[in-house]
Amino acid sequence: MNLVTIERHILEQQKHFPDATGELTDLLNDVAFAAKLVRREVVRAGLVDILGFAGGTNVQGEEVKKLDLFANEKIINAIGQHGRFAVMGSEENDGIIIPPKNETGSYALLFDPLDGSSNIDVNVSVGTIFSIYKLKGEDPCKASIADCLQRGSEQVAAGYVIYGSSVVMVYTTGNGVHGFTYDPTIGEFLLSHENIVTPKTGKYYSINEGSYAQFNESTKKYLDYIKEEDPATGRPYSTRYIGSLVADFHRNLLTGGVFVYPPTTTHKNGKLRLMYEANPLAFICEQAGGRATDGKNRILDIQPSELHQRTPLYIGSEDDVLIAEQFEQGLR
Ligand code: FDP
């Protein structure tokens, strides 16, 4: 059996980029290491009843950090200490983070430490999502928010880790999408899904239909369409909605389908974050042959203006996303 660890795969991928210095390889390895630390805590989440509720105190009377804040701290410390990133942005922090020893870094890291937070305490899959950009300027000491606010099309790498029935890490450096399953007995992520290609059409649609009353007429029409009986077009589609974007996205990536978080009356610009959720997943989705838009524009072409900017998101199998978009644009 030829076992390929994520470290080895990342190193092999480097050969496709003749100018590579190995720095990006180290960065991705740092992210994989941080994911192992987060995994260790996530799989113990069920023990909070014994050891103390997250956000409360444990039996020793010590404060127990909420898991998403814990994950945030772990990632910042594990990754920030090597001086490979000059600047970082997290969904949990208002502003940018300048790691100590950043003077040697030439990259910016944006991440959502634990996506799907409402699922943490109920043993449902959650995940970490990340996105890497090259700094715009030469001097890492001058790294600023401008290095983070780049279009998604400028990403040099992106990925996510799902803490689910098994722990899976998926990444792209613009040369296909590759998935690795964590083997806890040896503490390694092993190649399990090489060159993921998402089906052109799927059979699932993922949307929080409980917000129906808050959707615009186009979204409502689309939902009526997707539920109609029409065997020729594979309808009705089945609903699958976990409520953790990363898990819903991963399922649809492998099986085919469409994830939609449209504008609502409470979230006029959608709820999901462009920099921490939409951009990295859009990069992965396109690399796997899928499509990602905000209903009108390609996600990766959007020029961000703020770190926590939100966007509507239509992402998944190409044909399915196209149909959802046509409804959104009033073309159907
Ligand atoms: P959560 O609020 O639980 O952290 O962006 C966060 C996110 O989860 C996504 O992971 C998920 O897809 C979405 O929000 C769920 O939102 P709704 O509860 O509105 O469906």
mmCIF file of C-alpha atoms and ligand atoms in Angstrom, residues 91 112 114-119 207-208 211 241 243-246 248 259 261 267 271-273 277, ligand 1:
data_model
loop_
_atom_site.group_PDB
_atom_site.id
_atom_site.type_symbol
_atom_site.label_atom_id
_atom_site.label_comp_id
_atom_site.label_asym_id
_atom_site.label_seq_id
_atom_site.Cartn_x
_atom_site.Cartn_y
_atom_site.Cartn_z
ATOM 1 C CA GLU A 91 -13.395 35.498 11.655
ATOM 2 C CA ASP A 112 -12.464 30.808 10.084
ATOM 3 C CA LEU A 114 -14.440 26.809 13.691
ATOM 4 C CA ASP A 115 -17.199 27.197 11.156
ATOM 5 C CA GLY A 116 -20.706 26.007 12.064
ATOM 6 C CA SER A 117 -20.467 27.116 15.685
ATOM 7 C CA SER A 118 -24.114 26.341 16.456
ATOM 8 C CA ASN A 119 -23.293 22.653 15.839
ATOM 9 C CA ILE A 207 -30.515 26.081 1.869
ATOM 10 C CA ASN A 208 -32.066 27.083 5.186
ATOM 11 C CA SER A 211 -36.002 31.429 6.346
ATOM 12 C CA TYR A 241 -28.775 21.083 5.179
ATOM 13 C CA GLY A 243 -26.023 24.152 9.010
ATOM 14 C CA SER A 244 -22.203 23.971 8.945
ATOM 15 C CA LEU A 245 -21.186 25.500 5.641
ATOM 16 C CA VAL A 246 -17.988 23.502 5.453
ATOM 17 C CA ASP A 248 -22.638 21.083 3.497
ATOM 18 C CA PHE A 259 -25.544 25.284 -1.651
ATOM 19 C CA TYR A 261 -27.312 31.287 1.129
ATOM 20 C CA HIS A 267 -29.118 39.677 5.993
ATOM 21 C CA LYS A 271 -24.884 35.967 5.980
ATOM 22 C CA LEU A 272 -21.651 34.297 4.947
ATOM 23 C CA ARG A 273 -18.262 36.019 5.006
ATOM 24 C CA GLU A 277 -15.904 31.345 3.863
HETATM 25 P P1 FDP B 1 -22.907 29.254 12.291
HETATM 26 O O1 FDP B 1 -23.750 30.494 12.307
HETATM 27 O O2 FDP B 1 -23.487 28.131 13.083
HETATM 28 O O3 FDP B 1 -21.457 29.507 12.649
HETATM 29 O O4 FDP B 1 -21.312 31.261 8.796
HETATM 30 C C1 FDP B 1 -21.652 30.535 9.842
HETATM 31 C C2 FDP B 1 -22.698 29.459 9.613
HETATM 32 O O5 FDP B 1 -22.877 28.703 10.761
HETATM 33 C C3 FDP B 1 -22.376 28.488 8.464
HETATM 34 O O6 FDP B 1 -21.440 27.527 8.799
HETATM 35 C C4 FDP B 1 -23.727 27.911 8.156
HETATM 36 O O7 FDP B 1 -23.830 27.405 6.836
HETATM 37 C C5 FDP B 1 -24.635 29.083 8.363
HETATM 38 O O8 FDP B 1 -23.957 29.985 9.243
HETATM 39 C C6 FDP B 1 -25.929 28.681 8.997
HETATM 40 O O9 FDP B 1 -26.777 29.772 9.037
HETATM 41 P P2 FDP B 1 -28.347 29.603 9.256
HETATM 42 O O10 FDP B 1 -28.503 29.146 10.673
HETATM 43 O O11 FDP B 1 -28.910 30.943 9.016
HETATM 44 O O12 FDP B 1 -28.839 28.582 8.279
#
